[in-house]
Coordinates of C-alpha atoms in Angstrom, one line a residue:
Chain Y
M1 CA 30.6 -5.7 -28.6
P2 CA 31.9 -8.4 -26.2
A3 CA 29.4 -7.3 -23.6
G4 CA 26.7 -8.1 -26.1
I5 CA 28.1 -11.5 -26.8
I6 CA 28.4 -12.3 -23.1
F7 CA 24.8 -11.2 -22.6
A8 CA 23.6 -13.3 -25.5
V9 CA 25.5 -16.3 -24.3
V10 CA 24.1 -15.9 -20.8
V11 CA 20.6 -15.9 -22.2
F12 CA 21.3 -19.0 -24.2
A13 CA 22.7 -20.8 -21.2
L14 CA 19.7 -19.7 -19.0
V15 CA 17.2 -21.1 -21.5
F16 CA 19.2 -24.3 -21.9
E17 CA 19.4 -24.7 -18.1
M18 CA 15.6 -24.1 -17.8
V19 CA 14.8 -26.8 -20.3
R20 CA 17.2 -29.2 -18.5
R21 CA 15.4 -28.5 -15.2
R22 CA 12.0 -29.0 -16.9
R23 CA 11.0 -25.4 -16.1
L24 CA 10.4 -24.7 -19.8
G25 CA 8.7 -26.9 -22.3
E26 CA 10.7 -27.8 -25.4
R27 CA 8.0 -26.1 -27.5
Y28 CA 8.9 -22.6 -26.1
A29 CA 12.5 -23.5 -25.6
I30 CA 13.1 -23.8 -29.3
L31 CA 11.7 -20.3 -29.8
W32 CA 13.8 -18.8 -27.0
L33 CA 16.9 -20.6 -28.1
A34 CA 16.4 -19.3 -31.6
A35 CA 16.1 -15.8 -30.2
A36 CA 19.2 -16.2 -28.1
L37 CA 21.1 -17.6 -31.0
A38 CA 20.0 -14.6 -33.1
L39 CA 21.3 -12.4 -30.4
V40 CA 24.7 -14.2 -30.3
V41 CA 25.0 -13.9 -34.1
L42 CA 24.0 -10.2 -34.2
A43 CA 26.4 -9.4 -31.3
S44 CA 29.4 -11.1 -32.7
W45 CA 28.9 -10.1 -36.3
G46 CA 28.7 -6.4 -36.0
G47 CA 28.4 -5.7 -39.8
L48 CA 25.3 -7.9 -40.1
L49 CA 22.9 -5.6 -38.2
A50 CA 24.2 -2.5 -40.1
S51 CA 23.7 -4.2 -43.5
I52 CA 20.2 -5.4 -42.5
S53 CA 19.2 -1.9 -41.4
H54 CA 20.6 -0.4 -44.6
A55 CA 18.7 -3.0 -46.7
V56 CA 15.4 -2.1 -45.1
G57 CA 16.2 1.6 -45.1
I58 CA 16.6 2.4 -41.4
K59 CA 19.5 4.8 -40.8
T60 CA 20.4 3.8 -37.2
P61 CA 21.2 0.0 -36.9
S62 CA 20.0 -0.1 -33.3
N63 CA 16.5 1.1 -34.4
A64 CA 16.4 -1.8 -36.8
F65 CA 17.2 -4.1 -33.9
F66 CA 14.4 -2.5 -31.8
V67 CA 11.9 -3.0 -34.6
I68 CA 12.7 -6.6 -35.0
A69 CA 12.8 -7.3 -31.2
F70 CA 9.6 -5.4 -30.6
T71 CA 7.8 -7.3 -33.3
F72 CA 9.0 -10.6 -32.0
L73 CA 7.9 -9.8 -28.4
L74 CA 4.6 -8.5 -29.6
L75 CA 3.8 -11.7 -31.5
L76 CA 5.0 -13.8 -28.6
V77 CA 2.8 -12.0 -26.1
L78 CA -0.2 -12.3 -28.4
H79 CA 0.5 -16.0 -28.7
F80 CA 0.6 -16.3 -24.9
S81 CA -2.7 -14.5 -24.6
S82 CA -4.3 -17.0 -26.9
V83 CA -2.7 -19.9 -24.9
A84 CA -4.0 -18.4 -21.7
S85 CA -7.5 -18.1 -23.2
R86 CA -7.4 -21.7 -24.3
L87 CA -6.2 -22.9 -20.9
A88 CA -8.9 -20.9 -19.1
D89 CA -11.5 -22.6 -21.3
E90 CA -10.1 -26.0 -20.7
T91 CA -9.9 -25.3 -16.9
R92 CA -13.5 -24.3 -16.9
V93 CA -14.6 -27.5 -18.6
L94 CA -12.5 -29.5 -16.1
A95 CA -14.0 -27.7 -13.2
Q96 CA -17.5 -28.3 -14.4
R97 CA -16.9 -31.9 -15.0
L98 CA -15.3 -32.4 -11.7
A99 CA -18.2 -30.7 -9.9
L100 CA -20.7 -32.8 -11.7
L101 CA -18.8 -36.0 -10.9
E102 CA -18.5 -35.0 -7.3
Q103 CA -22.2 -34.3 -7.1
R104 CA -22.9 -37.7 -8.6
L105 CA -20.6 -39.4 -6.1
R106 CA -22.2 -37.6 -3.2
A107 CA -25.6 -38.6 -4.4
Q108 CA -24.6 -42.2 -4.6
E109 CA -23.0 -42.3 -1.2
P110 CA -25.1 -40.2 1.1
V111 CA -23.3 -41.6 4.3
N112 CA -19.6 -41.6 5.2
G113 CA -19.7 -37.9 6.0
S114 CA -20.0 -36.9 2.4
E115 CA -19.8 -33.2 3.2
D116 CA -16.1 -33.5 4.0
E117 CA -15.3 -35.9 1.3
D118 CA -15.0 -33.5 -1.6
E119 CA -13.1 -31.1 0.6
D120 CA -10.6 -33.9 0.9
L121 CA -10.4 -34.4 -2.8
I122 CA -9.6 -30.7 -3.3
T123 CA -7.0 -30.7 -0.5
V124 CA -5.3 -33.8 -1.9
A125 CA -5.1 -32.2 -5.3
A126 CA -3.7 -29.0 -3.9
S127 CA -1.1 -30.7 -1.7
S128 CA 0.0 -33.1 -4.5
R129 CA 0.5 -30.1 -6.7
S130 CA 2.6 -28.2 -4.1
S131 CA 4.7 -31.3 -3.3
R132 CA 5.5 -31.7 -7.0
T133 CA 6.7 -28.1 -7.3
A134 CA 8.7 -28.6 -4.1
S135 CA 10.3 -31.8 -5.4
R136 CA 11.4 -29.9 -8.5
R137 CA 13.3 -27.3 -6.6
P138 CA 16.0 -29.4 -5.1
R139 CA 16.7 -31.0 -8.4
G140 CA 17.6 -27.6 -10.0
Chain I
M1 CA -45.9 -44.1 -26.8
D2 CA -44.2 -42.9 -23.6
F3 CA -46.5 -40.6 -21.6
R4 CA -43.8 -39.7 -19.1
P5 CA -44.6 -36.2 -17.8
D6 CA -42.2 -33.4 -18.7
S7 CA -39.4 -32.9 -16.2
F8 CA -38.3 -29.5 -15.0
L9 CA -35.1 -28.3 -13.5
A10 CA -34.4 -25.0 -11.8
I11 CA -30.7 -24.0 -12.0
V12 CA -29.8 -21.7 -9.2
P13 CA -26.4 -20.2 -9.5
A14 CA -25.1 -18.9 -6.2
Y15 CA -21.9 -17.2 -5.2
N16 CA -21.7 -16.4 -1.5
E17 CA -25.4 -16.3 -1.1
A18 CA -25.7 -18.1 2.2
G19 CA -28.2 -15.5 3.4
S20 CA -30.7 -16.1 0.6
V21 CA -30.1 -19.4 -1.2
A22 CA -32.1 -21.5 1.3
G23 CA -35.0 -19.1 0.9
V24 CA -34.9 -19.4 -2.9
V25 CA -34.8 -23.2 -2.7
E26 CA -37.7 -23.4 -0.3
S27 CA -39.8 -20.9 -2.2
L28 CA -39.1 -23.0 -5.4
R29 CA -40.4 -26.1 -3.7
V30 CA -43.5 -24.3 -2.6
E31 CA -44.2 -22.1 -5.6
A32 CA -42.9 -24.3 -8.4
P33 CA -43.1 -27.9 -7.0
E34 CA -42.8 -29.5 -10.5
F35 CA -39.2 -28.2 -10.7
D36 CA -36.2 -30.1 -9.3
V37 CA -33.7 -27.8 -7.9
V38 CA -29.9 -27.8 -8.5
V39 CA -27.8 -25.1 -6.8
I40 CA -24.5 -24.3 -8.5
D41 CA -22.2 -23.2 -5.8
D42 CA -19.7 -21.1 -7.8
G43 CA -16.8 -21.4 -5.5
S44 CA -18.4 -19.7 -2.5
T45 CA -16.3 -19.0 0.6
D46 CA -19.4 -19.0 2.9
D47 CA -21.7 -22.0 3.6
T48 CA -23.9 -21.5 0.6
A49 CA -23.5 -25.2 -0.4
A50 CA -24.4 -26.5 3.0
R51 CA -27.5 -24.2 3.3
A52 CA -28.7 -25.2 -0.2
A53 CA -28.2 -28.9 0.6
A54 CA -30.0 -28.6 3.9
A55 CA -32.9 -26.9 2.1
G56 CA -33.2 -30.0 -0.1
A57 CA -31.5 -29.0 -3.3
A58 CA -28.9 -31.0 -5.3
V59 CA -25.7 -29.1 -5.0
I60 CA -22.9 -28.8 -7.5
R61 CA -19.8 -27.3 -6.0
L62 CA -17.5 -25.8 -8.5
P63 CA -13.9 -26.0 -7.2
F64 CA -13.3 -22.3 -7.8
N65 CA -15.2 -19.3 -9.0
L66 CA -16.1 -19.6 -12.7
G67 CA -18.4 -16.6 -13.0
I68 CA -22.1 -16.6 -13.7
G69 CA -21.6 -18.0 -17.3
G70 CA -19.6 -21.0 -16.2
A71 CA -21.8 -21.7 -13.3
V72 CA -25.0 -21.7 -15.3
Q73 CA -23.4 -23.8 -18.0
A74 CA -22.6 -26.4 -15.3
G75 CA -26.3 -26.3 -14.7
F76 CA -27.0 -27.0 -18.4
L77 CA -24.6 -29.9 -18.3
Y78 CA -26.4 -31.3 -15.3
A79 CA -29.8 -30.9 -17.0
Q80 CA -28.4 -32.6 -20.1
A81 CA -26.8 -35.4 -18.2
H82 CA -30.0 -36.1 -16.3
G83 CA -32.3 -35.7 -19.4
Y84 CA -34.4 -32.9 -18.2
D85 CA -37.0 -31.6 -20.7
Y86 CA -36.9 -28.0 -19.5
A87 CA -34.4 -26.0 -17.4
A88 CA -34.9 -22.6 -15.9
Q89 CA -32.3 -20.2 -14.4
V90 CA -33.4 -18.8 -11.1
D91 CA -30.8 -16.6 -9.4
G92 CA -29.7 -17.5 -5.9
D93 CA -30.0 -13.9 -4.7
G94 CA -33.8 -13.9 -4.6
Q95 CA -34.1 -11.5 -7.5
H96 CA -36.3 -13.9 -9.5
E97 CA -39.7 -14.9 -8.2
P98 CA -40.3 -18.7 -8.4
A99 CA -44.0 -18.2 -8.7
E100 CA -43.5 -16.5 -12.0
L101 CA -42.0 -19.7 -13.5
A102 CA -45.6 -20.9 -14.1
S103 CA -46.1 -18.1 -16.7
L104 CA -42.8 -19.0 -18.4
V105 CA -43.9 -22.7 -18.6
E106 CA -47.3 -21.6 -19.9
A107 CA -45.7 -19.5 -22.7
M108 CA -43.4 -22.4 -23.6
R109 CA -46.2 -24.9 -23.9
A110 CA -48.4 -22.5 -25.8
D111 CA -46.1 -22.7 -28.9
P112 CA -43.9 -25.8 -29.6
S113 CA -41.7 -23.8 -31.9
I114 CA -40.4 -21.7 -29.0
D115 CA -37.1 -22.8 -27.4
V116 CA -36.5 -20.2 -24.8
V117 CA -38.9 -18.1 -22.7
C118 CA -37.3 -15.0 -21.1
G119 CA -38.8 -13.2 -18.2
S120 CA -38.7 -9.5 -19.1
R121 CA -38.9 -6.5 -16.7
F122 CA -39.7 -4.1 -19.5
V123 CA -42.2 -5.9 -21.9
A124 CA -45.1 -4.5 -20.0
P125 CA -45.2 -0.7 -20.1
G126 CA -44.6 1.0 -16.8
G127 CA -43.2 -2.1 -15.1
G128 CA -42.3 -1.7 -11.5
Y129 CA -38.6 -2.3 -11.9
R130 CA -36.5 0.6 -11.0
A131 CA -32.9 0.5 -12.1
P132 CA -30.4 3.4 -12.2
L133 CA -30.8 5.4 -15.4
S134 CA -27.3 4.4 -16.7
R135 CA -28.1 0.7 -16.4
R136 CA -31.5 1.1 -18.0
T137 CA -29.8 3.0 -20.9
G138 CA -27.3 0.2 -21.3
I139 CA -30.0 -2.5 -21.3
Q140 CA -32.0 -0.4 -23.8
L141 CA -29.0 -0.1 -26.2
F142 CA -28.4 -3.8 -26.2
A143 CA -32.2 -4.4 -26.6
L144 CA -32.3 -2.2 -29.7
A145 CA -29.2 -3.9 -31.2
L146 CA -30.5 -7.4 -30.6
S147 CA -34.0 -6.6 -31.8
A148 CA -32.5 -5.3 -35.0
I149 CA -30.2 -8.3 -35.4
S150 CA -32.8 -11.0 -34.6
R151 CA -35.7 -9.1 -36.1
Q152 CA -37.7 -9.9 -33.0
R153 CA -38.7 -7.7 -30.1
V154 CA -36.2 -8.0 -27.4
T155 CA -36.8 -5.7 -24.4
D156 CA -34.7 -7.2 -21.6
P157 CA -31.6 -9.0 -23.0
T158 CA -29.9 -8.9 -19.6
S159 CA -32.5 -10.9 -17.8
G160 CA -31.2 -14.2 -16.6
F161 CA -34.7 -15.5 -15.7
R162 CA -35.3 -17.8 -18.6
L163 CA -36.8 -21.2 -19.3
Y164 CA -35.0 -23.4 -21.9
N165 CA -36.2 -26.5 -23.7
R166 CA -34.0 -29.5 -24.7
R167 CA -32.6 -27.9 -27.8
A168 CA -31.5 -24.8 -26.0
I169 CA -30.1 -26.9 -23.1
R170 CA -28.0 -28.8 -25.6
L171 CA -26.8 -25.7 -27.3
F172 CA -25.8 -23.9 -24.1
A173 CA -24.3 -27.1 -22.5
G174 CA -21.8 -27.0 -25.3
D175 CA -21.2 -23.3 -25.7
Y176 CA -22.3 -20.6 -23.3
P177 CA -20.7 -17.2 -23.0
H178 CA -18.4 -16.7 -20.0
D179 CA -18.4 -13.4 -18.3
Y180 CA -21.8 -11.7 -18.7
P181 CA -23.6 -14.3 -20.7
E182 CA -27.2 -13.1 -21.0
V183 CA -26.9 -10.6 -23.9
E184 CA -24.5 -12.8 -25.9
A185 CA -26.7 -15.8 -25.4
V186 CA -29.6 -14.1 -27.2
L187 CA -27.3 -13.6 -30.2
L188 CA -26.2 -17.3 -30.0
L189 CA -29.9 -18.4 -30.0
H190 CA -30.5 -16.3 -33.1
A191 CA -27.4 -17.7 -34.8
H192 CA -28.6 -21.2 -34.1
R193 CA -32.1 -20.4 -35.2
L194 CA -33.7 -21.0 -31.9
R195 CA -36.7 -18.9 -31.0
M196 CA -37.0 -16.9 -27.9
I197 CA -40.0 -14.9 -26.7
E198 CA -40.4 -12.7 -23.7
V199 CA -43.1 -12.7 -21.0
P200 CA -43.6 -9.9 -18.5
V201 CA -42.3 -10.6 -15.0
E202 CA -41.6 -8.7 -11.8
M203 CA -38.2 -8.8 -10.3
H204 CA -37.1 -8.1 -6.8
H205 CA -34.2 -6.3 -5.6
R206 CA -31.5 -8.6 -4.2
N207 CA -32.1 -10.1 -0.8
S208 CA -28.4 -10.2 0.1
G209 CA -25.0 -10.4 -1.5
R210 CA -23.8 -8.0 -4.2
S211 CA -24.4 -7.8 -7.9
S212 CA -21.6 -9.0 -10.0
I213 CA -21.9 -5.7 -12.0
T214 CA -20.5 -3.0 -9.8
K215 CA -20.1 0.6 -10.9
S216 CA -16.5 0.2 -11.8
R217 CA -17.2 -2.9 -13.8
S218 CA -20.2 -1.5 -15.7
L219 CA -17.9 0.1 -18.3
Y220 CA -16.1 -3.2 -18.7
Y221 CA -19.5 -4.8 -19.0
M222 CA -20.6 -2.5 -21.8
V223 CA -17.3 -2.8 -23.8
K224 CA -17.1 -6.6 -23.3
V225 CA -20.7 -7.3 -24.3
S226 CA -20.5 -4.9 -27.3
L227 CA -17.3 -6.6 -28.5
A228 CA -18.9 -10.1 -27.9
L229 CA -21.9 -9.0 -30.0
L230 CA -19.7 -7.6 -32.8
V231 CA -17.4 -10.6 -32.9
G232 CA -20.4 -12.9 -32.6
L233 CA -22.0 -11.3 -35.6
L234 CA -18.8 -11.7 -37.7
R235 CA -18.1 -15.2 -36.6
R236 CA -18.7 -17.7 -39.3
R237 CA -21.3 -20.1 -38.2
V238 CA -21.9 -23.3 -40.2
V239 CA -25.4 -24.0 -39.0
V240 CA -27.0 -26.6 -41.2
E241 CA -29.8 -27.5 -38.9
R242 CA -31.5 -25.8 -36.0
A243 CA -29.3 -26.1 -32.9
D244 CA -26.5 -27.9 -34.6
P245 CA -23.4 -27.9 -32.4
V246 CA -20.6 -25.4 -33.2
P247 CA -16.9 -25.7 -32.7
V248 CA -15.8 -24.0 -29.4
T249 CA -12.4 -23.2 -28.1
A250 CA -12.3 -26.2 -25.8
P251 CA -14.5 -28.8 -27.4
R252 CA -16.4 -31.3 -25.2
R253 CA -17.1 -34.8 -26.1
G254 CA -20.3 -35.9 -24.4
V255 CA -21.0 -35.5 -20.8
G256 CA -20.0 -38.3 -18.4

């Protein structure tokens, strides 16, 4: 059992550290910390899993654990799929609005080499994004 | 009373169509001079945008590839923002014949209750369009399903060659299907009690570029569109009035 406890504590510490470095939003951190905490409890209190599995009628305690863990992960992945769908939708709306705004800008200022101008906008956005991720790394 | 003449917009979605987009824009200016032209460059990596602009079209450059649905929707947003009375989709690959727009406009004007006129390859018996049997079968299946659902004759639900009035532009600027939008859009029209009719048109084979529906993707196409139809049917729609807006996943508030 100590191996299980060590593993659970490592997971807990990892999640905590990721939140500290702003690699993980608090919203998901709470979820993962709760999961890590549950691992710690189950690992240190050996009798708990056995009594849970007995209560729900599963003969092997590890199977009970697998059922619980699998269900948790399944729901989590489903949730992420829904988040990804929403983000894709929001990104599409942003792309359309950006493109319309750029077109309007170009129509208003036909000179000043407008063809390159929006290239610049995109390059600036891309470089600012990469510089932000880069600035994050040294901090961690 | 304001006797401003109707304004028309041709929405030309183009993804890596540098070889044909200028031809489409020029032929629109010659064959359908009442139409303004906006080319939606859907994140092309070639010089589609430059060729379209050189040919005299307004060009909207999407920062990355959104797919045909997102591109055409950008066109609807443009039409709405600029207050066009009618908008037509004319593909940038030269598949649609700009000269045929006149018959779409004529059908639209003949009956004010019509919101969308769709150019169909199959409404006239023995039309010249030759597609692989598998594709025709797929189109036929969706045509049957949509005809049954909307209780109207729909023969070519995959045709993108359509003319939209203000009501339809407003609907689709707010909510337009993403991946393969044409079939689902027919269902959306029905759910919002907009009327669509078909007129016979001829379509060309593509001048250049490749269809977005390759062989390997056609299965995905069938499954995705079928699912979209099924879910669309079961979706609760609170439509009080014709073309009332519906909640979408990412709601928009006006267009800037």
